[in-house]
Coordinates of C-alpha atoms and ligand atoms in Angstrom, one line a residue:
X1 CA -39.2 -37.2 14.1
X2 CA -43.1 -37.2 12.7
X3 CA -43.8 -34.5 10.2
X4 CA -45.0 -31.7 13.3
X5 CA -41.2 -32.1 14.5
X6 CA -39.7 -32.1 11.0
X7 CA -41.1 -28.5 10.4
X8 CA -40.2 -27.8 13.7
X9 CA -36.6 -28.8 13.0
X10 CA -36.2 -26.2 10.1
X11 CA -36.5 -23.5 12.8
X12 CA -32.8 -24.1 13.9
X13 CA -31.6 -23.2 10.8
X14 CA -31.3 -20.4 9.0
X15 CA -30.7 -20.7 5.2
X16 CA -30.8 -17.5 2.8
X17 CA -33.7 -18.2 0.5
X18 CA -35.7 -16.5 -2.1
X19 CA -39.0 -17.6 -3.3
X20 CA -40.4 -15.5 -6.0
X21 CA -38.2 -13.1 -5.4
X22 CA -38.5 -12.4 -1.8
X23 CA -36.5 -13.4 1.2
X24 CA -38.2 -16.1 2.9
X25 CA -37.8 -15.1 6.7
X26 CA -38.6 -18.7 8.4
X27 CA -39.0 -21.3 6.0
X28 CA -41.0 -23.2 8.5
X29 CA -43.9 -20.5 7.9
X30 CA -43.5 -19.8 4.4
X31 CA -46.9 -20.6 2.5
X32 CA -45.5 -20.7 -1.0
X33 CA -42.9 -24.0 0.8
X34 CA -45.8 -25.8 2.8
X35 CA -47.0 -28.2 0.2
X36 CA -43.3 -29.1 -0.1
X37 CA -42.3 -29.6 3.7
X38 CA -45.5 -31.6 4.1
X39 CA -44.6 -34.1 1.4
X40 CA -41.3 -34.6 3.2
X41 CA -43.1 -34.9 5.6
X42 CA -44.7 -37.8 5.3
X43 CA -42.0 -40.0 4.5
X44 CA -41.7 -39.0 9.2
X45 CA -45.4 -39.6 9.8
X46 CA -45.4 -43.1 7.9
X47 CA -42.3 -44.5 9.9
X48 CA -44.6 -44.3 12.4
X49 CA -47.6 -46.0 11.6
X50 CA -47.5 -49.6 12.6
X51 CA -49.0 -51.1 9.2
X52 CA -45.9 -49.3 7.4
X53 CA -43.2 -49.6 10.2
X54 CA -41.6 -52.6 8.3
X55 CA -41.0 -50.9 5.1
X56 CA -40.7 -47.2 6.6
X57 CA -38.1 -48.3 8.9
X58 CA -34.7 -50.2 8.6
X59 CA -32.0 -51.9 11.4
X60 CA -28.8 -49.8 10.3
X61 CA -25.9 -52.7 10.0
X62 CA -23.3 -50.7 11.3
X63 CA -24.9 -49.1 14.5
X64 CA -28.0 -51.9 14.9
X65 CA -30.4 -49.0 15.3
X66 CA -33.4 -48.6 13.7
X67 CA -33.2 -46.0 11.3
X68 CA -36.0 -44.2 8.3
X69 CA -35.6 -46.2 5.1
X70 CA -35.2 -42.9 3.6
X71 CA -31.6 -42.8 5.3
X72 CA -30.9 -46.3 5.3
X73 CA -27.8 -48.1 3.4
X74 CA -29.0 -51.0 1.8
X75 CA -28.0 -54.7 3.3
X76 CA -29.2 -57.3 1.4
X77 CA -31.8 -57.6 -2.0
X78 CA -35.4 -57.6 0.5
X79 CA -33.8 -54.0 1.6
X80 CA -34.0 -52.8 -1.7
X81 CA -37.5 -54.2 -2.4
X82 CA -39.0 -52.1 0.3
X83 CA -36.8 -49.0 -0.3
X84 CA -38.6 -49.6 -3.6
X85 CA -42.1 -50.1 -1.7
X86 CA -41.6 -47.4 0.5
X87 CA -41.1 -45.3 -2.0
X88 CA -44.0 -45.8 -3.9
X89 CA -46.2 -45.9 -1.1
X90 CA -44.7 -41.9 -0.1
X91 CA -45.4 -40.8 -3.5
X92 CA -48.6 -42.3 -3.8
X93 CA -49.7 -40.5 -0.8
X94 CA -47.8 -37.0 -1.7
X95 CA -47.0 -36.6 -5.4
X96 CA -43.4 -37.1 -4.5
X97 CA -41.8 -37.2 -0.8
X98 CA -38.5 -35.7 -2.5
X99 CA -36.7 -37.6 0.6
X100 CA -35.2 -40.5 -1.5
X101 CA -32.7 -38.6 -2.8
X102 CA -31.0 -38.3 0.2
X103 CA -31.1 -42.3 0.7
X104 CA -29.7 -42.6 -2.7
X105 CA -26.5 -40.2 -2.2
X106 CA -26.4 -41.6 1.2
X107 CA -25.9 -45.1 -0.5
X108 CA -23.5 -43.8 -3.6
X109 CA -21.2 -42.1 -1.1
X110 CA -20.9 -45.0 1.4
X111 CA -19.9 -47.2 -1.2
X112 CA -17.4 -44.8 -3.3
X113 CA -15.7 -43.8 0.0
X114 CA -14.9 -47.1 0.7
X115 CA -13.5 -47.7 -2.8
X116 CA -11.4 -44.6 -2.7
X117 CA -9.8 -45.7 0.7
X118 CA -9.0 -48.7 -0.9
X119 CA -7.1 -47.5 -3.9
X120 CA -5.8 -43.8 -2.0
X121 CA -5.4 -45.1 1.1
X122 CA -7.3 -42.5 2.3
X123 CA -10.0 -42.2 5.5
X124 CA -12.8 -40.6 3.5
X125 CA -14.9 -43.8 5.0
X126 CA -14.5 -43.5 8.2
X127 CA -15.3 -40.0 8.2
X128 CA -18.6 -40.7 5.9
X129 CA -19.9 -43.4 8.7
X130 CA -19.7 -40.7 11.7
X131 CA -21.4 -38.6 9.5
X132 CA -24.2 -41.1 8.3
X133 CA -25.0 -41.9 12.0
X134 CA -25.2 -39.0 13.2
X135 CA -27.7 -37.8 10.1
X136 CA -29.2 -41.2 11.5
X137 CA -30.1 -40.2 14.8
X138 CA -31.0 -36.7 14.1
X139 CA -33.6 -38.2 11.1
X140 CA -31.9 -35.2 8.7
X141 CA -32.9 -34.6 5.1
X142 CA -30.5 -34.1 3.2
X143 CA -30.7 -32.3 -0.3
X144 CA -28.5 -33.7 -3.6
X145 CA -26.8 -30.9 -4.6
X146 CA -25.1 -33.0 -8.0
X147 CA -26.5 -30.7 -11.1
X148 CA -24.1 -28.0 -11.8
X149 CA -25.0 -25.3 -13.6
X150 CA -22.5 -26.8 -16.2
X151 CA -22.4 -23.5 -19.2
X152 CA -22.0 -24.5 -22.2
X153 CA -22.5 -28.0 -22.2
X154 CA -20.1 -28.7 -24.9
X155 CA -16.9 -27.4 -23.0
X156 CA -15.6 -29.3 -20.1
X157 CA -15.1 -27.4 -16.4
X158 CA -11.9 -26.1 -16.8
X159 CA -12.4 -24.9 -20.2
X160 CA -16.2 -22.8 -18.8
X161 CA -15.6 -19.2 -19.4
X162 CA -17.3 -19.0 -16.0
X163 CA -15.6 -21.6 -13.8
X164 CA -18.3 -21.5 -11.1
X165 CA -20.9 -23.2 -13.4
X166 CA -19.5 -26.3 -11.6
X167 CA -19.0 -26.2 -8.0
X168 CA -14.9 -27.1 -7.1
X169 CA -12.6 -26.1 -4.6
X170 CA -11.2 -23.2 -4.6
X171 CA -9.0 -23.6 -1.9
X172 CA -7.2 -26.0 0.3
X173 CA -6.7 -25.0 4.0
X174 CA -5.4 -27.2 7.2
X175 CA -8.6 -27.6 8.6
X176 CA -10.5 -28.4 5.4
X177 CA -11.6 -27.3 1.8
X178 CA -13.0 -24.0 0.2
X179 CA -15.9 -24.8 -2.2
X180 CA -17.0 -22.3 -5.3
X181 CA -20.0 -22.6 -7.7
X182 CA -24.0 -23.2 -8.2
X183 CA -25.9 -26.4 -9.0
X184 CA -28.7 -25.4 -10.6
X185 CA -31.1 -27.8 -9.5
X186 CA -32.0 -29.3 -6.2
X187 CA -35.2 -30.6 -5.6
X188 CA -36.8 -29.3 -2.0
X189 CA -33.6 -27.1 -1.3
X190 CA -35.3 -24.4 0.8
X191 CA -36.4 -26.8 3.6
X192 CA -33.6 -29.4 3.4
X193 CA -31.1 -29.5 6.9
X194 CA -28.1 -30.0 4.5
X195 CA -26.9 -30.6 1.2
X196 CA -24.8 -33.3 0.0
X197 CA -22.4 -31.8 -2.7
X198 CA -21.8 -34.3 -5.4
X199 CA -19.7 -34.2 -8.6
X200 CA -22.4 -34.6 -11.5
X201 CA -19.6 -36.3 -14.3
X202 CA -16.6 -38.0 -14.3
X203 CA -13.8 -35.1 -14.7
X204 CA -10.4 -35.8 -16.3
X205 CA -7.7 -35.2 -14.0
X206 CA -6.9 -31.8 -15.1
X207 CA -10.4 -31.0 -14.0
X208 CA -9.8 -32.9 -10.1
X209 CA -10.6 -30.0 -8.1
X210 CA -14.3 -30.5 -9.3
X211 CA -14.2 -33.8 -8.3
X212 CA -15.6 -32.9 -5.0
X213 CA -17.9 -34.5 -2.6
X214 CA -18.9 -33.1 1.1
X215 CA -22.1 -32.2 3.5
X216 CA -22.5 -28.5 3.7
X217 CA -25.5 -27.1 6.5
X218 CA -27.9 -25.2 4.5
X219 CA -27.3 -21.9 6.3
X220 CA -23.4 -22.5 6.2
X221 CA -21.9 -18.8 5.6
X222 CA -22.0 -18.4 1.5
X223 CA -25.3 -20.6 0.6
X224 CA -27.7 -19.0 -1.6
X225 CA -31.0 -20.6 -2.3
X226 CA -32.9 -19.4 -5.0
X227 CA -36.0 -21.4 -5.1
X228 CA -39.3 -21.8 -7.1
X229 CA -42.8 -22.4 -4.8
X230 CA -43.6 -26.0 -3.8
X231 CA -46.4 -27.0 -5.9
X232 CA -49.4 -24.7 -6.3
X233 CA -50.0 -23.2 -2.7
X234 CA -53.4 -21.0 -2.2
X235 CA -55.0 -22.3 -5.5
X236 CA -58.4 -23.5 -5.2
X237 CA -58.7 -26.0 -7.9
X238 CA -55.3 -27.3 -7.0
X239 CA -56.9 -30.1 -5.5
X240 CA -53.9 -32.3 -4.3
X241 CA -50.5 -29.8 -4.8
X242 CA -51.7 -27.2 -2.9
X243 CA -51.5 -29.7 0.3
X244 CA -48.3 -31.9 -1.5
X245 CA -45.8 -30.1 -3.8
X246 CA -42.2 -30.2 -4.4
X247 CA -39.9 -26.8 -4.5
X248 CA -36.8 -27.2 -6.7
X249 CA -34.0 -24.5 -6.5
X250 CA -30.5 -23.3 -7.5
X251 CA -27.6 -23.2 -5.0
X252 CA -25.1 -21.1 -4.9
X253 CA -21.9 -21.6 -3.0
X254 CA -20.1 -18.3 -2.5
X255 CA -16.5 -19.7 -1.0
X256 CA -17.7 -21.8 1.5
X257 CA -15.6 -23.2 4.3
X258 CA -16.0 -26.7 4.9
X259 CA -13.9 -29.1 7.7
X260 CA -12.6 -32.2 7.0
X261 CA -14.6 -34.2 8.7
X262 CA -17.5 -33.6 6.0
X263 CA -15.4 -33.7 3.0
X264 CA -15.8 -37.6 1.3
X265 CA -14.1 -37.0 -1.9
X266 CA -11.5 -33.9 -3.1
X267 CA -9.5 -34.4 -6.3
X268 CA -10.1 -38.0 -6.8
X269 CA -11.4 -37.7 -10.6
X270 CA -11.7 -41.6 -11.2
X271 CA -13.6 -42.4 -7.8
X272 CA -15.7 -39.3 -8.7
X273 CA -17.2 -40.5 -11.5
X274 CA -18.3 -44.3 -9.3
X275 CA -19.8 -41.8 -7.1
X276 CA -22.1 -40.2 -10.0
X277 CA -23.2 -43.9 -11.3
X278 CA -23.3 -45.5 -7.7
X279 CA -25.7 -42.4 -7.0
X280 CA -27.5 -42.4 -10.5
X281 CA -28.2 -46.3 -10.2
X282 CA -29.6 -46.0 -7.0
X283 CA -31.5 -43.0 -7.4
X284 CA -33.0 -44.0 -11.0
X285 CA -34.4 -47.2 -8.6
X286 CA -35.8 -45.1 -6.4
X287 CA -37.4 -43.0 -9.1
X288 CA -39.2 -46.6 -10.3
X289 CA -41.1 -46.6 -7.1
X290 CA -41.2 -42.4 -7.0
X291 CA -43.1 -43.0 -10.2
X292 CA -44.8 -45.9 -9.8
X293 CA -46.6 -43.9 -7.2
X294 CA -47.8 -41.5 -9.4
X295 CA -49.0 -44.1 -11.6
X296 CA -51.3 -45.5 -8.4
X297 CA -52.9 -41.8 -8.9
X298 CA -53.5 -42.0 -12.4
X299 CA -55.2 -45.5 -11.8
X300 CA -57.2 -44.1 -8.9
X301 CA -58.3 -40.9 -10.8
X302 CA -58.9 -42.3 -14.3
X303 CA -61.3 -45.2 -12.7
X304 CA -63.2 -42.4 -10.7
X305 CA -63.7 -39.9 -13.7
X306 CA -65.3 -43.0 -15.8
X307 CA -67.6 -44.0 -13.2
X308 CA -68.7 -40.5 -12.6
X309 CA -69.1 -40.2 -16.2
X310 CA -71.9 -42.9 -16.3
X311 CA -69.3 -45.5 -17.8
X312 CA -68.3 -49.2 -16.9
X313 CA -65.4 -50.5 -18.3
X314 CA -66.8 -53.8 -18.5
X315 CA -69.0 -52.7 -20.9
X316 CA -66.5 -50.2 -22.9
X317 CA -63.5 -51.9 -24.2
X318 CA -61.7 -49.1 -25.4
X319 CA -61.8 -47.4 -22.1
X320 CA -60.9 -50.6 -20.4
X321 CA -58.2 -50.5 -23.0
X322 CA -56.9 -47.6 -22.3
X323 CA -57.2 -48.3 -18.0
X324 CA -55.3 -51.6 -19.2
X325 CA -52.5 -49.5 -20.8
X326 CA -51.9 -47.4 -18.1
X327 CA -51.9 -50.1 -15.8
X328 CA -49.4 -52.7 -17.5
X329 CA -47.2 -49.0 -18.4
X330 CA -46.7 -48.0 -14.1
X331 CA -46.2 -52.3 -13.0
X332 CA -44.4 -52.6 -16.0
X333 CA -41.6 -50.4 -14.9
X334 CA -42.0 -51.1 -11.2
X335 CA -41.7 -54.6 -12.6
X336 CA -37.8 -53.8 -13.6
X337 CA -37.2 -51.7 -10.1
X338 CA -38.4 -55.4 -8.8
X339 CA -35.9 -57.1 -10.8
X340 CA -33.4 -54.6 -10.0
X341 CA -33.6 -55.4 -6.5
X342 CA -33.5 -59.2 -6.6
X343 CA -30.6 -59.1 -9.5
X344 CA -28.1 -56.8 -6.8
X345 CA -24.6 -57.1 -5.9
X346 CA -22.9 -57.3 -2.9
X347 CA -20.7 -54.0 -2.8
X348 CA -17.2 -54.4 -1.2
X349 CA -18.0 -51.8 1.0
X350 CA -20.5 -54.4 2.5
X351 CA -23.8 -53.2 1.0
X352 CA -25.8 -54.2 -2.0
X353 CA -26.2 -52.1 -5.8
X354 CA -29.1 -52.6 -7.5
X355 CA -29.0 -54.2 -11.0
X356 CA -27.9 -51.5 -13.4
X357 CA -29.6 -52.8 -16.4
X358 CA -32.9 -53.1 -15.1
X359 CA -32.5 -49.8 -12.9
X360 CA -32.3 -48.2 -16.2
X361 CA -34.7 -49.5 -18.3
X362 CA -37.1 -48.9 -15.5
X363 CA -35.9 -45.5 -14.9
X364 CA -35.7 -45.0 -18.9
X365 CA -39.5 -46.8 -19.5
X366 CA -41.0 -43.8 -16.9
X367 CA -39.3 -41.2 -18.6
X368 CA -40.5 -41.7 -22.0
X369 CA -44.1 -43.1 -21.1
X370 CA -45.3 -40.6 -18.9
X371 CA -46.2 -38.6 -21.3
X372 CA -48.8 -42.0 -22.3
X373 CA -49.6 -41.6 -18.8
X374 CA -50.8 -38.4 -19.0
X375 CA -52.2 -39.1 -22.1
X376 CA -54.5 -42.2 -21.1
X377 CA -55.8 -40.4 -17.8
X378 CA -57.0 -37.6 -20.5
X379 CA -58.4 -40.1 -22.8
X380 CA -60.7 -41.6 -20.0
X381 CA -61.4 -38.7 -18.5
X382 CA -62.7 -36.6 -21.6
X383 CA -62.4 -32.6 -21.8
X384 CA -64.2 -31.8 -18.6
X385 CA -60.5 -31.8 -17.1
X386 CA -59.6 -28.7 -18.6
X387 CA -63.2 -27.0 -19.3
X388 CA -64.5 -27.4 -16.2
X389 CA -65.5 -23.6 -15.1
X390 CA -62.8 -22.6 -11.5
X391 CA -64.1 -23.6 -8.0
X392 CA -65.1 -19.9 -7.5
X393 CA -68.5 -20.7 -10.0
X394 CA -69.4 -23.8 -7.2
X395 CA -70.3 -20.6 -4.9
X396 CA -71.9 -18.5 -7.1
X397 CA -75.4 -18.1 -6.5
X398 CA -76.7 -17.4 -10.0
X399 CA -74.8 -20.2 -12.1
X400 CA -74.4 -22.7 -9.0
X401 CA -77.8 -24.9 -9.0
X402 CA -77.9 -24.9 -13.0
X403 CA -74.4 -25.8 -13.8
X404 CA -74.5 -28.8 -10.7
X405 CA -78.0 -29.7 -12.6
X406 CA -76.0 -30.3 -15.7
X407 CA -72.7 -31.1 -15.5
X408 CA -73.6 -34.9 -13.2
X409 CA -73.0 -37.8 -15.0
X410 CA -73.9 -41.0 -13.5
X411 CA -77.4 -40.0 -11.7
X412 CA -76.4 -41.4 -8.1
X413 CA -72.9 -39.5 -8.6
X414 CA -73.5 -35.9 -7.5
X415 CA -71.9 -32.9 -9.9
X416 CA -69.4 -32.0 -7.2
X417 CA -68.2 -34.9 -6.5
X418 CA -67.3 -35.0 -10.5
X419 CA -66.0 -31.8 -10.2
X420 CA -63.7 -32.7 -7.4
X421 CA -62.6 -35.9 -9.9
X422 CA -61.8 -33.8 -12.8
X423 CA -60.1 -31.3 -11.0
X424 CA -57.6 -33.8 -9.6
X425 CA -56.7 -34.9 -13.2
X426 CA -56.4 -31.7 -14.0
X427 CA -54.2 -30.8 -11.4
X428 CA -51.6 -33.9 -12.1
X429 CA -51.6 -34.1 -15.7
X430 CA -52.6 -30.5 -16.9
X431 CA -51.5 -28.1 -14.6
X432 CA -47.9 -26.6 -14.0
X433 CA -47.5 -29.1 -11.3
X434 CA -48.4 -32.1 -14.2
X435 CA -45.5 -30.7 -16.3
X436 CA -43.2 -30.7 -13.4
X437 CA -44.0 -34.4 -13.0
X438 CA -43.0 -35.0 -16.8
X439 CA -40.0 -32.8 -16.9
X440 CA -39.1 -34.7 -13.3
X441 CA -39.7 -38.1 -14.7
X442 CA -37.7 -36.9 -18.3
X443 CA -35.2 -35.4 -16.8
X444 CA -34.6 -36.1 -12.5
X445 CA -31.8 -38.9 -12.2
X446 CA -30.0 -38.0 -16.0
X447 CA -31.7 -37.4 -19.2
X448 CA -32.5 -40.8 -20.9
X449 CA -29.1 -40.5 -23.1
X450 CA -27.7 -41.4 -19.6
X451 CA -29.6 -44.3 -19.2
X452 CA -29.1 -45.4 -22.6
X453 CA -25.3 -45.1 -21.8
X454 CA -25.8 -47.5 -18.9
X455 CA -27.8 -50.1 -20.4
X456 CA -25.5 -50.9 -23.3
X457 CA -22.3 -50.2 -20.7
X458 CA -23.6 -53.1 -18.5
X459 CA -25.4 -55.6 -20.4
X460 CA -24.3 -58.6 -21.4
X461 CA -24.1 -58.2 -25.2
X462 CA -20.7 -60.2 -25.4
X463 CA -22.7 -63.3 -23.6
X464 CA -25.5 -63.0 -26.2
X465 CA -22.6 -63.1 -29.3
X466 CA -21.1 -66.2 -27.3
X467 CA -24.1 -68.2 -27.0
X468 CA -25.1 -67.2 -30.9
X469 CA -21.5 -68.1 -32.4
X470 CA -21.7 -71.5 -30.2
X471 CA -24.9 -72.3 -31.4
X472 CA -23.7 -71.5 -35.6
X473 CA -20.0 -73.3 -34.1
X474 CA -21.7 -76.1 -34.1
X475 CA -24.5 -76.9 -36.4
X476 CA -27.1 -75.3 -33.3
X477 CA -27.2 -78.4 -31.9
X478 CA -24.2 -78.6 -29.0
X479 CA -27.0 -76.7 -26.7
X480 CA -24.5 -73.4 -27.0
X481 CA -21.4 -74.7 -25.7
X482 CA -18.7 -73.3 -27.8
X483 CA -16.4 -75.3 -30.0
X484 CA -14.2 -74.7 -32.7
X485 CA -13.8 -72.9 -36.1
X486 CA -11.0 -75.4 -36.8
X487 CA -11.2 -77.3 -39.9
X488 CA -13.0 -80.9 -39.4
X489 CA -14.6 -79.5 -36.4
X490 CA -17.0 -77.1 -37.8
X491 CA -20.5 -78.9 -37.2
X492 CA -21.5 -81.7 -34.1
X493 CA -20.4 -84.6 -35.9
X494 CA -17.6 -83.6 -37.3
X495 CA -16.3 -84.1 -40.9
X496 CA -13.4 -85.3 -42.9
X497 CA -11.2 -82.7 -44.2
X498 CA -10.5 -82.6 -47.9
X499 CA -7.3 -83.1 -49.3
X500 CA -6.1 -80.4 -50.9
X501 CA -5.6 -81.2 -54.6
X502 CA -2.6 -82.4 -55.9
X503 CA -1.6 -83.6 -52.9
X504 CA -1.7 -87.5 -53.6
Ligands
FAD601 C1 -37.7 -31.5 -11.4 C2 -36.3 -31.9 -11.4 C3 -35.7 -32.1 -10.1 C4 -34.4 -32.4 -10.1 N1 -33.8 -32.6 -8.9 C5 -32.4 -32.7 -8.8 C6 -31.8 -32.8 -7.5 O1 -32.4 -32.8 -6.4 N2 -30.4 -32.8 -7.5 C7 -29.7 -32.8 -8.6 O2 -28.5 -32.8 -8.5 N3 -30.3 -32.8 -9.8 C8 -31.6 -32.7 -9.9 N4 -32.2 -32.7 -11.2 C9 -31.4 -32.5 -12.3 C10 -31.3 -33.7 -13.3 O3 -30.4 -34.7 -12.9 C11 -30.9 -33.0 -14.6 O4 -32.0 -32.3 -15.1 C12 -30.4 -34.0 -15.7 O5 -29.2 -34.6 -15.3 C13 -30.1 -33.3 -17.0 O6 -29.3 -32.2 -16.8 P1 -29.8 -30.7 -17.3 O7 -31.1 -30.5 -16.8 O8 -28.7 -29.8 -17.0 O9 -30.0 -30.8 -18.9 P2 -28.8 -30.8 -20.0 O10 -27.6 -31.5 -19.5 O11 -28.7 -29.4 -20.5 O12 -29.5 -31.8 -21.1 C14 -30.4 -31.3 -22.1 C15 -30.3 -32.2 -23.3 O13 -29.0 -32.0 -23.9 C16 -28.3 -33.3 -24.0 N5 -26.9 -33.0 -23.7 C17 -26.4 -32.4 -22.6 N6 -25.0 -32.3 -22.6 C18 -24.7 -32.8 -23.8 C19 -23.4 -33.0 -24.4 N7 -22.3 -32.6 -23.9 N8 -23.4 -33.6 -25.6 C20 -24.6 -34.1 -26.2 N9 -25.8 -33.9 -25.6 C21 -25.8 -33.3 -24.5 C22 -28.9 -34.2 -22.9 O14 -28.8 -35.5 -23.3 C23 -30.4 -33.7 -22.9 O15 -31.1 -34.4 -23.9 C24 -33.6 -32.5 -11.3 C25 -34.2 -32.3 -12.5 C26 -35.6 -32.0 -12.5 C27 -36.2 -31.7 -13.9

């Protein structure tokens, strides 16, 4: 589809939604969602452009057609590189094209399907491959519906007062499951063709009818959406998220029916939680490159503010400082989303994982440092970003030729063109939308505790204390092999023993 059909699309559906408080009638139309279905939307248009048809599009292994990277399962490590490129190039052109999510679930479930078949003896695979083509050749997005509402965040599921803060099943029928509960956040939920339930956290077997994993249409009987707008729609100074925005909402599932043939995981608690890592390790890839894109903004914006400020950062080395900063911050973590890729596994299910370790740090390195992002942009860009009188005075005919006579900096730049600079910083590091790109970056994919978690779960640490006691083993000079503690062989050229006394 290109982005004209994709809106299109969203027609043949019809999901309960509220926006503000109001039922949204056709979601295709809705104003206050635009911004958000146009960022999706792009990840349609660019699969069609020839410059960006390698990275935008994929050969799916198990059908051989070609297929959107967004809904592509990763072959091989150069897959994963332009997942990671496409990705940035999306955001960098929309904010954020929201549609990765539905690659990285796509990818989690394919390869804990195939791992619970393989222990259950079970068929969930089969069913998830019939499913995956056929979102394939109908170019679907897909929403992650994995956060649940969770309570109190101390008490496990079955011990919630409330047991639909977590989506489970709530009943088992011949021809498929019952499911009951809210997650609380889904990113573009309003205008996605489906969700893809997830469990968020591994669940102790007592707890196995949350482990639960299936595709449920978003106007299936008993889906709520309860959705904020996408972006900042109708604002004037809203210079790039009134056009590209991203709507996040709560979704409640009121006892809804769902057949067999979509379910991919129900009560296996151990498999559950591979499918929450697979996913987060994916998805905290993708967010390198979701980030990294928003990083290419910053770069773009900060550069433009200083030279419409009269300023050349070859001759201002604290503002070139600061540009540096920003710039080694956004390729430093892309730099581990590269690493990630070319360090994969092969998956027995057939395709590849990303490395945890640097999917983590990468993912962990945006979290904390956007907040220097936003930081440096403001430091180049000095306070015109948030002083800078609305759009409305650029029309007014008794402050309009004064103001634009004073607020130029560089003579050949004119005022407006200044103006349109500053209001763009303003916009993504300022506004509500800039603290939806923090909280996103914070937050989206696990809160960095999570990532912490992973890092010191997968890395190597018992390698590091191998190669240090084989190096102190031996003097530091047997190049790390490990010896022996034993007596007479504690250093490279070995020693004699001594007697013990008395014993002559
Ligand atoms: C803009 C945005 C978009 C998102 N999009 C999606 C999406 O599309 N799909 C989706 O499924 N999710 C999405 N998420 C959700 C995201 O994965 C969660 O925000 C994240 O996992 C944290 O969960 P939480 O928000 O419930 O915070 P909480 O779990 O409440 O965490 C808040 C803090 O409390 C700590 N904490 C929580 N529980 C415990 C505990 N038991 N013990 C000790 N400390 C604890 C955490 O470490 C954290 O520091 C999105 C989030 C954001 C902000």
């Amino acid at each position: 589809m290109t982005a004209a059909d994709y809106r299109e699309s969203l027609r043949a559906y019809k999901p309960r939604v509220f926006v503000n408080g109001h039922a949204v009638q056709s979601v295709a139309d809705e104003p206050l969602l635009a911004p958000g279905v146009a960022g999706v939307g792009v990840t349609y248009d660019f699969a069609h452009r020839r410059e960006h048809v390698p990275i935008m599009t994929a050969r799916q292994g198990t059908s051989g057609n070609t297929v959107n990277r967004m809904l592509h399962i990763n072959e091989s490590s150069q897959d994963l590189l332009y997942k990671l490129e496409a990705v940035r190039l999306v955001c960098k052109t929309s904010g954020c094209a929201q549609r990765y999510l539905t690659h990285d679930a796509l990818n989690g479930i394919f390869q804990s399907t195939r791992l619970t078949d393989d222990r259950h003896g079970t068929d969930y695979s089969q069913r998830f491959l019939a499913y995956l083509h056929d979102v394939q050749d109908k170019d679907l997005t897909l929403g992650v519906a994995m956060t649940d509402a969770k309570g109190d965040r101390s008490k496990r599921p079955g011990k919630q007062l409330n047991p639909d803060v977590y989506v489970h099943i709530k009943e088992r029928r011949e021809a498929g499951i019952v499911i009951r509960g809210t997650k609380a956040i889904v990113t573009g939920a309003p205008y996605m063709h489906e969700f893809l339930v997830m469990p968020c956290r591994t669940h102790v077997p007592e707890d196995s009818e949350f482990a639960v994993c299936c595709a449920v249409p978003c106007d299936a009987p008993g889906v709520t959406i309860i959705a904020r707008p996408a972006g900042r729609p109708g604002e004037a100074s809203a210079k790039f998220s009134g056009k590209y925005g991203q709507s996040v909402g709560v979704v409640i599932f009121d006892d809804v029916f769902v057949p067999y043939d979509r379910v991919f995981l129900a009560g296996e608690t151990e498999e559950g939680g591979v499918l929450t890592t697979s996913y987060a390790t994916h998805h905290r890839h993708s967010c390198i490159g979701a980030r990294a894109g928003f990083g290419d903004l910053l770069i773009g914006a900060g550069a433009l503010m200083i030279e419409a400020n009269g300023l050349d950062v070859a001759h201002h080395a604290h503002i070139r400082e600061a540009m540096v900063e920003l710039i080694t911050i956004t390729e430093g973590f892309y730099a581990c989303g590269v690493a990630s890729s070319v360090y994969c596994t092969k998956d027995p299910a057939g395709s590849v994982m990303p490395d945890a370790v640097f999917a983590n740090i990468g993912k962990l390195l945006l979290a904390t440092k956007i907040y220097d992002m936003h930081r440096l942009a403001h430091y180049v860009s000095g306070g015109l970003i948030v002083a800078l009188p609305g759009p409305e005075e650029d029309h007014n005919p008794e402050t309009r030729a004064s103001l634009s006579a004073v607020m130029r900096g560089r003579p050949d730049i004119p005022a407006t063109q200044r103006a349109e600079v500053a209001r763009l910083v303003e916009d993504l590091t300022v506004s509500h939308e800039a603290g939806w790109y923090s909280v996103i970056s914070l937050h989206g994919g696990g809160s960095p505790e999570a990532m912490k978690r992973e890092i010191w779960r997968n890395y190597p640490v018992m390698e590091k204390i191998d190669l240090v006691e084989g190096l102190l083993d031996r003097g530091m000079l047997d190049e790390g092999r490990r010896v022996s503690r034993q007596p007479g062989r504690c250093c490279t050229t070995g020693c004699q023993v001594p007697e013990p006394a008395g014993s002559q």
